[in-house]
Amino acid sequence: KTCSPAVNCFTTTGDEEFDRYYLIKPYKPSKSDAANPLAAIAAAIAAYTPGQNGIDGGGFKIITSTPSYLYTQFESLKNTYIDDVEFALKDGVVLVRSSSRLGYLDFEVNAKRLNCISEQLRGRGWEAAEINKKTHPDYFEQNNRKN
């Protein structure tokens, strides 16, 4: 799926010119995880700490898990907002989508979540780029929290 015009989503599916605000590159599994990459992602999610970086304090639930598709719901602590996170295996790479269900902004929640997961995968030899102010300046500018 692609993202809506809202600044609360990241996806690997879209047009590089028009969707640059939320477009990320597909994750490339390491050789050791190439036979079953979604199992490695499921393990990274299972190791995910709810409340890390001040997000997803309500926890998460893996809804669907097959060898080619993984769908997880993450929940905020205070307002019980649900975000949908999907991973799909296609042509040897993993397509990714992390999106808030409600609102326009996400206060960097989707970036923090994907960065936590991708950091674990990079530790296993994956190519899974970090989302940061240099790669997605408009996202961070619009979602910048004023503390």
CSV table of C-alpha atoms in Angstrom, one decimal:
chain,number,residue,atom,x,y,z
A,1,LYS,CA,0.0,0.0,0.0
A,2,THR,CA,1.0,3.6,-0.4
A,3,CYS,CA,0.6,6.3,2.2
A,4,SER,CA,-2.1,9.0,2.2
A,5,PRO,CA,-0.9,12.7,2.0
A,6,ALA,CA,-0.7,12.7,5.8
A,7,VAL,CA,2.7,12.8,7.4
A,8,ASN,CA,2.2,9.8,9.6
A,9,CYS,CA,3.3,6.9,7.4
A,10,PHE,CA,6.3,5.3,5.7
A,11,THR,CA,6.2,2.8,2.9
A,12,THR,CA,8.4,1.1,0.3
A,13,THR,CA,5.6,1.4,-2.3
A,14,GLY,CA,5.3,4.6,-4.3
A,15,ASP,CA,6.8,7.0,-6.8
A,16,GLU,CA,10.2,8.3,-5.9
A,17,GLU,CA,9.4,11.8,-7.3
A,18,PHE,CA,6.0,12.3,-5.8
A,19,ASP,CA,6.1,10.2,-2.6
A,20,ARG,CA,9.5,11.2,-1.3
A,21,TYR,CA,8.1,12.5,2.0
A,22,TYR,CA,7.4,8.9,3.2
A,23,LEU,CA,9.1,6.6,0.7
A,24,ILE,CA,11.8,4.2,2.1
A,25,LYS,CA,13.8,1.5,0.5
A,26,PRO,CA,12.8,-2.2,0.8
A,27,TYR,CA,14.7,-4.1,3.4
A,28,LYS,CA,17.2,-6.6,2.0
A,29,PRO,CA,17.7,-9.7,4.2
A,30,SER,CA,21.1,-11.0,5.1
A,31,LYS,CA,22.3,-14.3,3.5
A,32,SER,CA,21.6,-16.1,6.8
A,33,ASP,CA,18.0,-14.8,6.9
A,34,ALA,CA,17.3,-15.1,3.1
A,35,ALA,CA,15.4,-18.4,3.4
A,36,ASN,CA,12.9,-17.0,5.9
A,37,PRO,CA,13.2,-13.2,6.3
A,38,LEU,CA,9.9,-12.6,7.9
A,39,ALA,CA,10.8,-15.0,10.8
A,40,ALA,CA,13.8,-12.6,11.5
A,41,ILE,CA,11.4,-9.6,11.4
A,42,ALA,CA,9.0,-11.4,13.7
A,43,ALA,CA,11.9,-12.1,16.1
A,44,ALA,CA,12.8,-8.4,16.0
A,45,ILE,CA,9.3,-7.4,16.8
A,46,ALA,CA,9.1,-10.0,19.6
A,47,ALA,CA,12.2,-8.3,21.1
A,48,TYR,CA,10.6,-4.8,20.7
A,49,THR,CA,10.3,-3.0,24.1
A,50,PRO,CA,6.9,-1.2,24.4
A,51,GLY,CA,7.5,2.3,25.6
A,52,GLN,CA,11.0,2.7,24.1
A,53,ASN,CA,11.6,6.2,22.9
A,54,GLY,CA,8.3,7.2,24.5
A,55,ILE,CA,6.2,5.3,22.0
A,56,ASP,CA,4.0,2.2,21.8
A,57,GLY,CA,3.5,2.0,25.5
A,58,GLY,CA,0.3,0.0,24.9
A,59,GLY,CA,2.2,-2.8,23.4
A,60,PHE,CA,1.8,-4.6,20.2
A,61,LYS,CA,0.0,-7.7,18.7
A,62,ILE,CA,1.1,-9.8,15.7
A,63,ILE,CA,-2.2,-10.2,13.8
A,64,THR,CA,-1.0,-12.2,10.8
A,65,SER,CA,2.2,-14.1,10.3
A,66,THR,CA,2.9,-16.2,7.2
A,67,PRO,CA,6.2,-16.9,5.3
A,68,SER,CA,5.4,-14.0,3.0
A,69,TYR,CA,3.4,-11.5,5.1
A,70,LEU,CA,3.5,-10.1,8.6
A,71,TYR,CA,1.0,-7.7,10.0
A,72,THR,CA,1.4,-6.2,13.5
A,73,GLN,CA,-0.7,-3.6,15.4
A,74,PHE,CA,1.1,-1.2,17.8
A,75,GLU,CA,-0.8,0.7,20.4
A,76,SER,CA,-0.1,4.1,22.1
A,77,LEU,CA,-0.4,4.1,25.9
A,78,LYS,CA,-2.5,7.2,26.6
A,79,ASN,CA,-5.0,7.4,23.8
A,80,THR,CA,-5.0,3.8,22.7
A,81,TYR,CA,-4.3,4.8,19.1
A,82,ILE,CA,-3.5,1.9,16.8
A,83,ASP,CA,-0.8,1.9,14.1
A,84,ASP,CA,-0.6,-0.7,11.4
A,85,VAL,CA,2.8,-2.2,10.4
A,86,GLU,CA,3.1,-4.6,7.5
A,87,PHE,CA,6.0,-6.5,6.0
A,88,ALA,CA,5.6,-8.4,2.7
A,89,LEU,CA,8.2,-10.6,1.0
A,90,LYS,CA,8.5,-9.9,-2.7
A,91,ASP,CA,11.3,-10.9,-5.1
A,92,GLY,CA,13.8,-11.5,-2.3
A,93,VAL,CA,13.3,-8.1,-0.6
A,94,VAL,CA,10.8,-7.1,2.2
A,95,LEU,CA,8.3,-4.3,1.5
A,96,VAL,CA,7.5,-2.3,4.5
A,97,ARG,CA,4.6,0.0,5.6
A,98,SER,CA,4.1,1.6,9.0
A,99,SER,CA,1.1,3.9,9.3
A,100,SER,CA,-1.0,5.7,11.9
A,101,ARG,CA,-4.7,5.1,11.4
A,102,LEU,CA,-5.8,8.5,12.6
A,103,GLY,CA,-4.6,12.1,12.3
A,104,TYR,CA,-2.2,13.9,10.1
A,105,LEU,CA,1.0,14.0,12.1
A,106,ASP,CA,2.5,11.1,14.1
A,107,PHE,CA,5.1,13.0,16.2
A,108,GLU,CA,7.9,10.8,14.8
A,109,VAL,CA,6.3,7.6,16.1
A,110,ASN,CA,6.5,5.6,12.8
A,111,ALA,CA,10.1,6.6,12.2
A,112,LYS,CA,11.1,5.7,15.8
A,113,ARG,CA,9.4,2.3,15.5
A,114,LEU,CA,10.9,1.4,12.1
A,115,ASN,CA,14.3,2.6,13.3
A,116,CYS,CA,14.2,0.3,16.3
A,117,ILE,CA,13.2,-2.7,14.1
A,118,SER,CA,15.7,-1.9,11.3
A,119,GLU,CA,18.5,-1.4,13.8
A,120,GLN,CA,18.0,-5.0,15.0
A,121,LEU,CA,17.9,-6.2,11.4
A,122,ARG,CA,21.1,-4.3,10.5
A,123,GLY,CA,22.7,-6.1,13.5
A,124,ARG,CA,21.9,-9.3,11.6
A,125,GLY,CA,23.5,-8.1,8.4
A,126,TRP,CA,20.4,-6.7,6.7
A,127,GLU,CA,20.2,-3.6,4.5
A,128,ALA,CA,17.5,-1.6,6.3
A,129,ALA,CA,18.2,2.1,6.2
A,130,GLU,CA,17.6,4.4,9.2
A,131,ILE,CA,15.0,7.1,8.8
A,132,ASN,CA,16.4,10.5,9.9
A,133,LYS,CA,16.3,14.2,9.3
A,134,LYS,CA,18.7,13.9,6.4
A,135,THR,CA,16.8,11.2,4.6
A,136,HIS,CA,13.3,12.7,5.3
A,137,PRO,CA,13.6,16.3,6.3
A,138,ASP,CA,10.0,17.3,5.5
A,139,TYR,CA,8.7,14.5,7.7
A,140,PHE,CA,10.8,15.6,10.7
A,141,GLU,CA,10.1,19.3,10.2
A,142,GLN,CA,6.4,18.7,10.2
A,143,ASN,CA,6.4,16.2,13.1
A,144,ASN,CA,8.8,18.1,15.3
A,145,ARG,CA,7.5,18.1,18.9
A,146,LYS,CA,7.8,21.3,20.8
A,147,ASN,CA,8.6,20.3,24.4
